[in-house]
Coordinates of C-alpha atoms in Angstrom, one line a residue:
Chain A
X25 CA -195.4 57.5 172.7
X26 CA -196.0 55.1 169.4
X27 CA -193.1 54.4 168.0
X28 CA -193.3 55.9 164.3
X29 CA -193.5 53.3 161.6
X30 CA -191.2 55.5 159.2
X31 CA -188.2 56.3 161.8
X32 CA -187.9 52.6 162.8
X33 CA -188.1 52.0 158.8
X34 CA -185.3 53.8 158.3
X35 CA -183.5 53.8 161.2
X36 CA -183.0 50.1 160.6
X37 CA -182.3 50.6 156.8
X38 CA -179.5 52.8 158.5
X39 CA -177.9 50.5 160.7
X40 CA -177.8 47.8 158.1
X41 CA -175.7 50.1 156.6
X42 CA -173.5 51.2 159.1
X43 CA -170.5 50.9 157.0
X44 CA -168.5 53.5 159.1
X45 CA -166.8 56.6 156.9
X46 CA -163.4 56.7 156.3
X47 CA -161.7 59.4 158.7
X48 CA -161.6 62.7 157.0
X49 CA -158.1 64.3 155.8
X50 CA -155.7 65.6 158.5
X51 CA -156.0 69.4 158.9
X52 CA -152.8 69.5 157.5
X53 CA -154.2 68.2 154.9
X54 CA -157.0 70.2 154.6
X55 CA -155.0 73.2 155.2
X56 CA -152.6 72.4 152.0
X57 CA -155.5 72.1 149.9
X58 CA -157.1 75.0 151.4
X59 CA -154.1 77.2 150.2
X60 CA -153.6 75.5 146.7
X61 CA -157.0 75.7 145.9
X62 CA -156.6 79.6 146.3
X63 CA -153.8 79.8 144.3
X64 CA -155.3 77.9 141.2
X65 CA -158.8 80.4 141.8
X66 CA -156.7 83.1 141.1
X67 CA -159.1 84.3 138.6
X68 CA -161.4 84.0 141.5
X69 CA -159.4 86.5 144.1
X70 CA -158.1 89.4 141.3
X71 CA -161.7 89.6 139.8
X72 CA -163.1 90.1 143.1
X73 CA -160.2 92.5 144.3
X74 CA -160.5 94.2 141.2
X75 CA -164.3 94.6 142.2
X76 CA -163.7 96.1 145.7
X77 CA -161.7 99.1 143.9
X78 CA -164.3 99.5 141.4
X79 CA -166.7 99.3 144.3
X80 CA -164.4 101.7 146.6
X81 CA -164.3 104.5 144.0
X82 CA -167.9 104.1 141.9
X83 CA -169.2 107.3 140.4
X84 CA -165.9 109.3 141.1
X85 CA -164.3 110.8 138.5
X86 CA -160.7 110.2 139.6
X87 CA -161.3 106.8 140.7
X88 CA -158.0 105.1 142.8
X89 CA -155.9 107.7 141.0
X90 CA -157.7 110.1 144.5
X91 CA -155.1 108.1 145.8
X92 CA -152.1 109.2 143.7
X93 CA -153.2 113.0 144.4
X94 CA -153.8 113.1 148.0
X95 CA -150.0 111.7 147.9
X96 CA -148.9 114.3 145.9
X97 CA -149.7 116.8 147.9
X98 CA -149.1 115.2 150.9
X99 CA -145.4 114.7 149.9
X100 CA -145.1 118.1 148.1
X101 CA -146.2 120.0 151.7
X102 CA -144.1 117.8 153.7
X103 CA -141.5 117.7 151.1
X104 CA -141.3 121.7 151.6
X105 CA -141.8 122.4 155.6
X106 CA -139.4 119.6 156.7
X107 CA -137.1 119.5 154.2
X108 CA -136.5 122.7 156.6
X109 CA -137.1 121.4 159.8
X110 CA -134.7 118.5 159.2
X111 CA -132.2 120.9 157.5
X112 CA -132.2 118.0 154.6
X113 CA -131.8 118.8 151.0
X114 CA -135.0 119.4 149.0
X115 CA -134.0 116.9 146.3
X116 CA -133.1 114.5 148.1
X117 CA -135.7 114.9 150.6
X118 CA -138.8 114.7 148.7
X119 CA -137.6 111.1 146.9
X120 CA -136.9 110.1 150.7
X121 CA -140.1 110.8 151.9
X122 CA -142.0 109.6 148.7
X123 CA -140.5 106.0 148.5
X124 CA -140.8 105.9 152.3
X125 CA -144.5 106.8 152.5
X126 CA -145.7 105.2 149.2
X127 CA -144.1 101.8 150.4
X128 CA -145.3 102.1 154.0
X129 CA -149.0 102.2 152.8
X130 CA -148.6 99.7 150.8
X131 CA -147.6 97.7 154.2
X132 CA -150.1 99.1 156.4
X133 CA -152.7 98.6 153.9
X134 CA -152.3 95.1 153.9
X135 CA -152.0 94.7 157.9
X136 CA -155.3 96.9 158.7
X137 CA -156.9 94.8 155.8
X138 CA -155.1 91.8 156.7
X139 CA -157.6 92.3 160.2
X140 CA -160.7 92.0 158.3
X141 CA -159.7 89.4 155.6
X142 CA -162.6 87.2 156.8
X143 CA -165.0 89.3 158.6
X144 CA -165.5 91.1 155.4
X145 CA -166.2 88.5 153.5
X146 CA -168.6 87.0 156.2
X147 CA -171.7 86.7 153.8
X148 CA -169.7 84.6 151.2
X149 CA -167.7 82.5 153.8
X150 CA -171.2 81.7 155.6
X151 CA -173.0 81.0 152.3
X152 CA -170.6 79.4 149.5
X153 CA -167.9 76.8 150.2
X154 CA -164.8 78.0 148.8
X155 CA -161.5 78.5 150.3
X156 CA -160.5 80.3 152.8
X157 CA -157.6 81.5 151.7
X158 CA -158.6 83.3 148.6
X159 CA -159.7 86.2 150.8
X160 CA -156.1 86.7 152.1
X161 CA -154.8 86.9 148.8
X162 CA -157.5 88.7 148.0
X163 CA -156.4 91.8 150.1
X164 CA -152.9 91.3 149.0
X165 CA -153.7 91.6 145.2
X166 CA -156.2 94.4 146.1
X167 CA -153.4 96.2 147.9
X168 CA -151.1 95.9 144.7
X169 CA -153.7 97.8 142.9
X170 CA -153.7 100.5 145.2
X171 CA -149.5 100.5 145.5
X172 CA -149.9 100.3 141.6
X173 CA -152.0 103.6 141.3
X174 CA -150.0 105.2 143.7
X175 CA -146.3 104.5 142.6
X176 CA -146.9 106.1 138.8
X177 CA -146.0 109.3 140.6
X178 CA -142.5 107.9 141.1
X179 CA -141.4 107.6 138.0
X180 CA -141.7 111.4 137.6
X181 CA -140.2 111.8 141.2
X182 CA -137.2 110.6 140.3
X183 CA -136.8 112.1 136.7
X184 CA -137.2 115.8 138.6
X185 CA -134.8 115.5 141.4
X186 CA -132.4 113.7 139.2
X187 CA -131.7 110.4 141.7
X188 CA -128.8 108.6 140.4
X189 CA -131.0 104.7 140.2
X190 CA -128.8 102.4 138.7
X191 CA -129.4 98.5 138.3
X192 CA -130.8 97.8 141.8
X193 CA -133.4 98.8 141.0
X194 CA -134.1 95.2 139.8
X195 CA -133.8 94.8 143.4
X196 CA -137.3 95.9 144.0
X197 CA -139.0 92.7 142.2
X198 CA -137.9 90.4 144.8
X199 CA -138.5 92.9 147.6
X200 CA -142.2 93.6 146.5
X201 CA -142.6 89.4 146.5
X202 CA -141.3 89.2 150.0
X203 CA -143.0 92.0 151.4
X204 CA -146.7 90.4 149.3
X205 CA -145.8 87.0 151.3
X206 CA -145.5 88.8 154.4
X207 CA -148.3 90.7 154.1
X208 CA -149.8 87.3 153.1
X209 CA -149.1 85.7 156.8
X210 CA -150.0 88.8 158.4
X211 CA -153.5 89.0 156.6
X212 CA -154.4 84.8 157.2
X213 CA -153.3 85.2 160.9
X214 CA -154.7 88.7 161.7
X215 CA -157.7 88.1 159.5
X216 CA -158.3 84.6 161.8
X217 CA -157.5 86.1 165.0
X218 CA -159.8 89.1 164.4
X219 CA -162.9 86.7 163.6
X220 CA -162.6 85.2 167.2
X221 CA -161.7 88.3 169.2
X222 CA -163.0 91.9 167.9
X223 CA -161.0 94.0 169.4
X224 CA -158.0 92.9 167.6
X225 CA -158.5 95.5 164.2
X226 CA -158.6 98.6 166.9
X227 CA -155.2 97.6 168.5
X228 CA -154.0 96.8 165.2
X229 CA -154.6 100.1 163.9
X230 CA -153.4 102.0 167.1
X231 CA -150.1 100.5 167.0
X232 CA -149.4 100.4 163.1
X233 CA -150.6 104.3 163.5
X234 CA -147.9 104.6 166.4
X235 CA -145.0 102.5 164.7
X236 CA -145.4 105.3 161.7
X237 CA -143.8 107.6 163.5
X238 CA -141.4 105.5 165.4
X239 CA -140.4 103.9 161.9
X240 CA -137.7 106.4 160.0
X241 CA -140.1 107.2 157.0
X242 CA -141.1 111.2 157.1
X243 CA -137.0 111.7 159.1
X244 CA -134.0 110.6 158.0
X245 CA -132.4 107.8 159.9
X246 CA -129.1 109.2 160.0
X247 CA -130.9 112.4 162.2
X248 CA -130.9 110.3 165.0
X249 CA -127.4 108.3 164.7
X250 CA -126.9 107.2 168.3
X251 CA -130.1 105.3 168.0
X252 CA -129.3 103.8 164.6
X253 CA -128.2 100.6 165.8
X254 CA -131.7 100.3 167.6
X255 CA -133.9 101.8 165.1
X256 CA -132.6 99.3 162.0
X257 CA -133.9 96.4 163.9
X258 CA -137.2 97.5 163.7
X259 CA -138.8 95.4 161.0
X260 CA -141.4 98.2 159.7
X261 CA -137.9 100.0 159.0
X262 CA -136.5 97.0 157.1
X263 CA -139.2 96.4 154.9
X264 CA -140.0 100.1 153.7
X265 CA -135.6 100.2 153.4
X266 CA -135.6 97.2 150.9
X267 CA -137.6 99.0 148.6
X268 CA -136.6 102.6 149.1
X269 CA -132.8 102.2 149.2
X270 CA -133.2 101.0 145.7
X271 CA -135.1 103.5 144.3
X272 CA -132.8 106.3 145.8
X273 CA -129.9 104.8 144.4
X274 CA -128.4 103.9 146.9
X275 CA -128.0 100.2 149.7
X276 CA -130.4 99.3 151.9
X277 CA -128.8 98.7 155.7
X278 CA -127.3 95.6 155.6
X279 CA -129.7 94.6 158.3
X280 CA -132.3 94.9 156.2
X281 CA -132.8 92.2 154.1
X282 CA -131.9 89.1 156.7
X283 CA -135.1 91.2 158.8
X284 CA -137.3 90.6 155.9
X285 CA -136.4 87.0 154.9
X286 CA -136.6 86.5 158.6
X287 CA -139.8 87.8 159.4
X288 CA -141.4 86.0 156.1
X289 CA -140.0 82.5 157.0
X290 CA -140.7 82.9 160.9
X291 CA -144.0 84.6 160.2
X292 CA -145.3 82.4 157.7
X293 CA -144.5 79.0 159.7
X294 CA -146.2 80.6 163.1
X295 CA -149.6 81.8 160.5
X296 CA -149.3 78.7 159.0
X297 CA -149.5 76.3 162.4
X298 CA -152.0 78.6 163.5
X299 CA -154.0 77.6 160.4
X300 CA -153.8 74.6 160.2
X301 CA -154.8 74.3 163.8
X302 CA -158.4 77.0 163.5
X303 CA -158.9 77.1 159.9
X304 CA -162.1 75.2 160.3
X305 CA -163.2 76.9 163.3
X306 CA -163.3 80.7 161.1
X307 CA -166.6 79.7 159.8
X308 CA -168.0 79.4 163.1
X309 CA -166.4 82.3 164.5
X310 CA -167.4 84.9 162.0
Chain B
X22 CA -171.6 59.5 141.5
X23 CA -172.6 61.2 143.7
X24 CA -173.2 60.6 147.2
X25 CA -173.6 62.2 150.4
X26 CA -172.9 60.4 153.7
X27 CA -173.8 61.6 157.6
X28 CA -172.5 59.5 160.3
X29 CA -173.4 60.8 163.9
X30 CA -172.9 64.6 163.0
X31 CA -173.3 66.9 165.7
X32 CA -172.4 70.7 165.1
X33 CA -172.1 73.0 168.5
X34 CA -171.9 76.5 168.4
X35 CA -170.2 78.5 171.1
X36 CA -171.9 81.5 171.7
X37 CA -169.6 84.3 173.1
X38 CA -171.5 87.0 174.6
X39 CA -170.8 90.6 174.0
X40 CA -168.2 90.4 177.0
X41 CA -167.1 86.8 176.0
X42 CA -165.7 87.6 173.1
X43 CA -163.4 90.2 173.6
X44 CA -159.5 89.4 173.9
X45 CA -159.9 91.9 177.4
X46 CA -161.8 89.3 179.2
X47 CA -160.0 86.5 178.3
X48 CA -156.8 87.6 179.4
X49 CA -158.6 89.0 182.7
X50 CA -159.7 85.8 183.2
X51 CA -156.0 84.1 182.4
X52 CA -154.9 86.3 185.2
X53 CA -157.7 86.3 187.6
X54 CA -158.1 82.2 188.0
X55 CA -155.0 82.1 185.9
X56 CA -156.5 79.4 184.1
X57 CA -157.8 80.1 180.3
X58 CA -158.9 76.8 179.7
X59 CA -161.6 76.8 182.1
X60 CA -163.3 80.4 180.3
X61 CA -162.7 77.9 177.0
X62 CA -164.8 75.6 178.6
X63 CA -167.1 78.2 180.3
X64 CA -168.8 79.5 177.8
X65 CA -172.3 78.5 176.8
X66 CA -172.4 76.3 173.6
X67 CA -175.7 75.2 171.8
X68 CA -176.1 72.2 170.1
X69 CA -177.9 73.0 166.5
X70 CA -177.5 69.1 165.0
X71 CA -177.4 66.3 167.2
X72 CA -176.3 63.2 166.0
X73 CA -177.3 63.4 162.5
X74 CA -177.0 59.7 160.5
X75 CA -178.5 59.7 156.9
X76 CA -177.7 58.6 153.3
X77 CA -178.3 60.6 150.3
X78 CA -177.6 59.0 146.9
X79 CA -177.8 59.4 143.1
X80 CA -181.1 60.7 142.0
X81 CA -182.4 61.2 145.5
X82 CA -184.4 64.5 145.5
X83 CA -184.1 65.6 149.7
X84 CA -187.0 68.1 151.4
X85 CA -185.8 69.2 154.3
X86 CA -188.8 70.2 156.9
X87 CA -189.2 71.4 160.4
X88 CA -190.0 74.6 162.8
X89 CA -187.8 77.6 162.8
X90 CA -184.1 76.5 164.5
X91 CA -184.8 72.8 164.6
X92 CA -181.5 73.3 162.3
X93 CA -182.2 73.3 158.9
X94 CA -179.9 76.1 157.7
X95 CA -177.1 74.4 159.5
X96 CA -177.8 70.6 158.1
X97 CA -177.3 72.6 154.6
X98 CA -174.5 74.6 155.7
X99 CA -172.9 71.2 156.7
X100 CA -173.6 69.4 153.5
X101 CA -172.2 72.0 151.6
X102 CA -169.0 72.1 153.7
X103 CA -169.3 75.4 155.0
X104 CA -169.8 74.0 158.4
X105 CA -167.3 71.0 159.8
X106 CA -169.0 68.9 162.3
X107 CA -167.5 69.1 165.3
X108 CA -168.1 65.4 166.1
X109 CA -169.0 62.7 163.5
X110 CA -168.1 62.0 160.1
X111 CA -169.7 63.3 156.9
X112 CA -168.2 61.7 153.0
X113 CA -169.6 63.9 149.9
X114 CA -168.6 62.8 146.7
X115 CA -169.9 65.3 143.6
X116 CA -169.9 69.0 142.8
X117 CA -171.6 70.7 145.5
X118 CA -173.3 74.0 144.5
X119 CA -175.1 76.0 147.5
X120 CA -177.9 78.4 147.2
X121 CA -178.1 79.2 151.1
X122 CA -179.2 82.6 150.3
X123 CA -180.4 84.6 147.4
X124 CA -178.6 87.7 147.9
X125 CA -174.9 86.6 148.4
X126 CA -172.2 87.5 145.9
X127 CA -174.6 90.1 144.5
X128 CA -173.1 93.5 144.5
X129 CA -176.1 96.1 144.9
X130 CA -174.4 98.8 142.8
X131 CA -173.9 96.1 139.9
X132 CA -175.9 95.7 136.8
X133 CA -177.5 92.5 136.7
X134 CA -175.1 91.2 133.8
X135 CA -172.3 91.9 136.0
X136 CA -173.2 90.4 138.7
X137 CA -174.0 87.3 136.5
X138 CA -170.3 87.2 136.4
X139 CA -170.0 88.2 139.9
X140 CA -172.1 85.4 141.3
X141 CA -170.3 82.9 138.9
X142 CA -167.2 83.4 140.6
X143 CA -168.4 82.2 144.1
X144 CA -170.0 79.0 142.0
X145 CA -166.6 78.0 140.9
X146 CA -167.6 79.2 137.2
X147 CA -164.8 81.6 135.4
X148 CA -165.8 84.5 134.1
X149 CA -164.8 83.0 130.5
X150 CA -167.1 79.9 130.6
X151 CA -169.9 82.2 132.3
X152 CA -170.1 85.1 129.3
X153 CA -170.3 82.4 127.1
X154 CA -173.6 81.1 129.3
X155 CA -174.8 84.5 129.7
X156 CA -177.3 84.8 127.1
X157 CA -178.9 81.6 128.5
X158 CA -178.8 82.7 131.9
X159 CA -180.6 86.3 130.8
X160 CA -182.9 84.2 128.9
X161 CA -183.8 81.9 131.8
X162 CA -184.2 85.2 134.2
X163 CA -186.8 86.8 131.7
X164 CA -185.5 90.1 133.9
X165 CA -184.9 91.5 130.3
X166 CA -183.8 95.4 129.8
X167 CA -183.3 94.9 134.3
X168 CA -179.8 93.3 133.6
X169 CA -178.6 96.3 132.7
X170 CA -179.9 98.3 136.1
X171 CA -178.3 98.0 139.3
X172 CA -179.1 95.1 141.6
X173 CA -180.6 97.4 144.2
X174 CA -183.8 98.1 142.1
X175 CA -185.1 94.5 141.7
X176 CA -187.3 93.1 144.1
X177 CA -186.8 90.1 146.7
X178 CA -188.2 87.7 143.5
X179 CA -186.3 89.2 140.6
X180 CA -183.3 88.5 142.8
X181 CA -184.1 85.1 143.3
X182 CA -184.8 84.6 139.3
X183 CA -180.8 85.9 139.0
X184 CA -179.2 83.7 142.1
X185 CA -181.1 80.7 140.9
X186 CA -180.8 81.2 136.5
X187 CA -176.7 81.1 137.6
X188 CA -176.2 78.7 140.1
X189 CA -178.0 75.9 137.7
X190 CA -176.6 77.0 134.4
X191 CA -173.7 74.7 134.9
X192 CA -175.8 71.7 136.6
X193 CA -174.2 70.8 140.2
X194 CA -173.9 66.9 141.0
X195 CA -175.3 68.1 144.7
X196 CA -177.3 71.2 144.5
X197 CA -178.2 72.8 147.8
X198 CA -181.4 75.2 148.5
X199 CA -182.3 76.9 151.4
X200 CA -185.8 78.2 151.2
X201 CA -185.7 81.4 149.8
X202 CA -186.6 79.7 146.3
X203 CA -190.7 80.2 147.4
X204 CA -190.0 84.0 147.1
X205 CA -190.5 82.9 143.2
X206 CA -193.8 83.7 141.8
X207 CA -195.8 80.4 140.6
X208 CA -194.7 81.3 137.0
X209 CA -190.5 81.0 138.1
X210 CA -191.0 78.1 140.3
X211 CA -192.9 76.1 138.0
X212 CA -190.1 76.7 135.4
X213 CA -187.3 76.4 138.0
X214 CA -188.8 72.8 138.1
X215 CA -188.7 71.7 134.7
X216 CA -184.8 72.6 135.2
X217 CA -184.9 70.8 137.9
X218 CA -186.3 68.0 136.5
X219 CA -184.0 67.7 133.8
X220 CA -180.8 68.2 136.3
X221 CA -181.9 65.1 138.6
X222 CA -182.6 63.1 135.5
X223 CA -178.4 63.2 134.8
X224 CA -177.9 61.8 138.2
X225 CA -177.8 64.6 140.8
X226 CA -178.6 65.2 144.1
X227 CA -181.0 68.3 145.4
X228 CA -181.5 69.2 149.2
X229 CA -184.5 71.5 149.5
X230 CA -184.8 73.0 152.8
X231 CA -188.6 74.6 152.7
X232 CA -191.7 75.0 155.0
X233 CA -193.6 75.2 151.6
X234 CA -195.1 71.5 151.7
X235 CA -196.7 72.0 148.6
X236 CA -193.1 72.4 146.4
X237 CA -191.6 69.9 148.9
X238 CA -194.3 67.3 147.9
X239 CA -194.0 68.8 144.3
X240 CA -190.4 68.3 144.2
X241 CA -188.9 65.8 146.8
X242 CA -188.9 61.7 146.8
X243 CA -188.0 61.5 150.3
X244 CA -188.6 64.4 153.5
X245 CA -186.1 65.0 156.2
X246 CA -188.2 65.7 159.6
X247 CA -185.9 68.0 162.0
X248 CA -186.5 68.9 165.5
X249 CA -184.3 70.7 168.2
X250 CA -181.3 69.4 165.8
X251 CA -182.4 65.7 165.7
X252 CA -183.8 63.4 162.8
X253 CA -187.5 63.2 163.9
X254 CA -188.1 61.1 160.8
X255 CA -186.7 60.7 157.4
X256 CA -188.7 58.3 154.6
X257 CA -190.9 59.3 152.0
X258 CA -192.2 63.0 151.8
X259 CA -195.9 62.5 152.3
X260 CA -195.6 60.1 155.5
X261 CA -192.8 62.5 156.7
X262 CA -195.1 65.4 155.9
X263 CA -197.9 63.9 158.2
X264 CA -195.7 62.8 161.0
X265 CA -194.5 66.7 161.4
X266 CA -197.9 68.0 161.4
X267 CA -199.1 65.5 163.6
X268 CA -196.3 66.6 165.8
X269 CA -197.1 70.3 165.3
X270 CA -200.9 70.0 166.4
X271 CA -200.1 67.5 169.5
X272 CA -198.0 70.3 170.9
X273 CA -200.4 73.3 170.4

């Protein structure tokens, strides 16, 4: 084989210049500048979360608000038949089961979205360099939306039962942050996970289906009290009881709150390792 | 300036097969040999670039050339950092802009003006500074009273018309094109060059993968030759050119 004038050109005109590359930035690095970058495109992730509702909802009439109705009735039937079945007051029932139910969708949303944080955004993260991290917060601000639509019926829940609220209810700003952050972890490290292995979403979705009835959130804890020591540990319970106590007036479990800084601080570090560690490997997984 | 800088890339893509992938196999084989490392190192991996050294700087106007999968897509993916080798060192200095394909970021169901905006935001440009630009880009486009139908009706050129009119409106240091840009009629490429033009002349980079000689030798002052993932030869485009199709004939 000749050897071709033009490699041997430039191959040479190469090695004179084999001025090795400096080493690229640590994956910590990397990682730190993936997540800062996707805070400061934040203009980036609400346009395009505000795009996936408009998307989800095009041509109907109702738009997310389908959400707020199905709710209604939901809680209104449920509010009737088991206010009965649980021998519980109708109004203070229906608030129960209203703050319960609104604020566990809002948590379920973002951990059966959280699973496909990056395989639904496969075209873009395949096509366009841009952080990785704005399609987490992405389906947390998306998910906001949604809890936003849905909590206007609240408002009027608690006017026509009369719940005493009182100044906790200022209690529910911090408690929506922490629960976004932890939705935040869950999304990045389920989103990641799902990429690699498939069946992830599935299982996901089985056993956040599951923990909905496990999780005191359609029956009154107090129904079953010898389990109550049990039943406040699970963390499902503490994050839908930080923001419901509030809004019926009354504390959350003192269990409650250390659960959810817990689970945010714990999470976050483990999601965040985990990162660090595969955040460059996503691309080629998806 | 900018500059882009290779130094023995290689990218290697696992391939998990439908089985491979699932978490049920891996943790059947955890238990079974009770070793997960060794599926880790199992599975089949195919090596799409393979030791890749080259220089790109100011001005220099890249054609990329070769058959399908000698790893063209991938050498753009990696310039435009969507890819991280997995051995070998790459340095890019400049605004990257990538135009890997036509269609991505456009919502279907969108007019053409909002997806203006909508493809903006995966090109770093804020909605703000792209309304402002918008009248320019619809100008550019000459899709007219079409920027106000969905996305769905235009055809594979008009599409390319929009991807193209907004990913140059704001003039990348290092712009990026896979080769898609040849669904253009002569009319849009031949205008899509005079923009060109006038972007390289400020100092910037462009990387054309195409197996359109013609806009390669139209557009390019040096050729990339790939093959199986390796630099067959890189110099100037029409030497470059005749080396591949020497190539081409000698193996038929």
């Amino acid at each position: 084989m000749s050897v071709n004038p033009v490699v041997s050109e430039l191959v040479a005109s190469a090695a004179a210049r084999t001025n090795a590359l400096a080493a690229p930035p640590s994956r910590l690095k990397e990682a730190l500048s993936d997540l800062a970058g996707g805070v400061s495109r934040n203009w980036i992730w609400t346009r395009l979360a505000y795009q996936d509702i408009k998307e989800r909802y095009r041509g109907s009439v109702l738009g997310p608000f389908w959400v707020t109705l199905t709710n209604l009735v939901m809680i209104a039937s449920m509010g009737i038949i088991y206010s009965e079945l649980f021998h519980a007051e109708i109004s203070t029932y229906v608030p129960y089961i209203m703050a319960g139910i609104l604020t566990w969708q809002f948590i379920s949303g973002m951990i059966n979205e959280g699973c496909a944080t990056f395989t639904n955004a496969h075209d873009v993260i395949q096509q366009v360099p841009m952080p990785f991290s704005v399609q987490a917060y992405r389906v947390i601000y998306r998910n906001l939306i949604v809890l936003a639509h849905s909590a206007v019926i609240i408002p009027i829940g608690l006017l026509l039962f009369r719940v005493p609220v009182d100044w906790h209810l200022v209690e529910l700003i911090p408690a929506l942050i922490f629960l976004s952050v932890n939705g935040l972890w869950m999304a990045v490290l389920l989103g990641a996970i799902s990429t690699r292995f498939r069946d992830i979403p599935p299982i996901v979705n089985n056993v956040v289906q599951v923990l909905f009835f496990l999780t005191p959130i359609f029956w009154p804890i107090d129904a079953v009290q010898s389990l109550k020591a049990v039943l406040v540990l699970n963390p499902f319970f503490a994050w839908i009881d930080v923001v419901r106590a509030p809004l019926l007036g009354v504390l959350p479990e003192p269990t409650s709150w250390p659960i959810l800084i817990g689970s945010t601080l714990g999470g976050s570090l483990i999601s965040f390792l985990f990162f660090v560690r595969f955040r460059e490997r996503i691309a080629y997984w998806i | 300036m900018p500059s882009i800088h290779l130094r023995d890339v290689c990218v290697d893509f696992p391939i998990y097969q439908a089985g491979a992938r699932s978490l049920k196999k891996m943790l059947i084989a955890g238990t079974t040999h009770g070793n997960l490392a060794r599926d880790a190192h199992d599975r089949v991996m195919v090596r799409a670039l393979h030791d890749i050294t080259m220089d790109v700087d100011n001005s220099d106007r890249i054609g990329l050339i070769g058959a399908n999968g000698a790893g063209k897509t991938t050498l753009l993916k990696v310039l435009a950092g969507i890819y991280k080798p997995t051995q070998g060192r790459i340095h890019i200095s400049g605004h990257t802009t990538a135009l890997i394909n036509s269609s991505v970021g456009l919502n279907q169901d969108a007019t053409g003006r909002e997806n203006i905006i909508l493809r903006g935001l995966y090109m770093d440009i804020h909605p703000r500074d792209m309304r402002e630009r918008i009248e320019q880009v619809a100008e550019f486009t000459e899709l007219g009273s079409y920027l106000d139908m969905p996305v769905r009706t235009y055809s594979a050129g008009m599409m390319v018309r929009l991807a193209f009119a907004v990913s140059t409106c704001i003039r990348p240091e290092i712009l990026i094109l896979d080769e898609w840009l040849s669904a253009g009629d002569a009319h849009f490429l031949a205008k899509a060059q005079r923009r060109m033009e006038e972007f390289v002349t400020r100092s910037s980079i462009l990387v054309l993968a195409s197996h359109a000689f013609e806009l390669i030798e139209e557009w390019c002052t040096r050729a990339v030759y790939l093959k199986n993932g390796l630099i067959e030869a890189i110099g100037p485009v029409d030497e470059v050119i005749d080396r591949y199709k020497e190539s081409v004939s000698t193996n038929d």
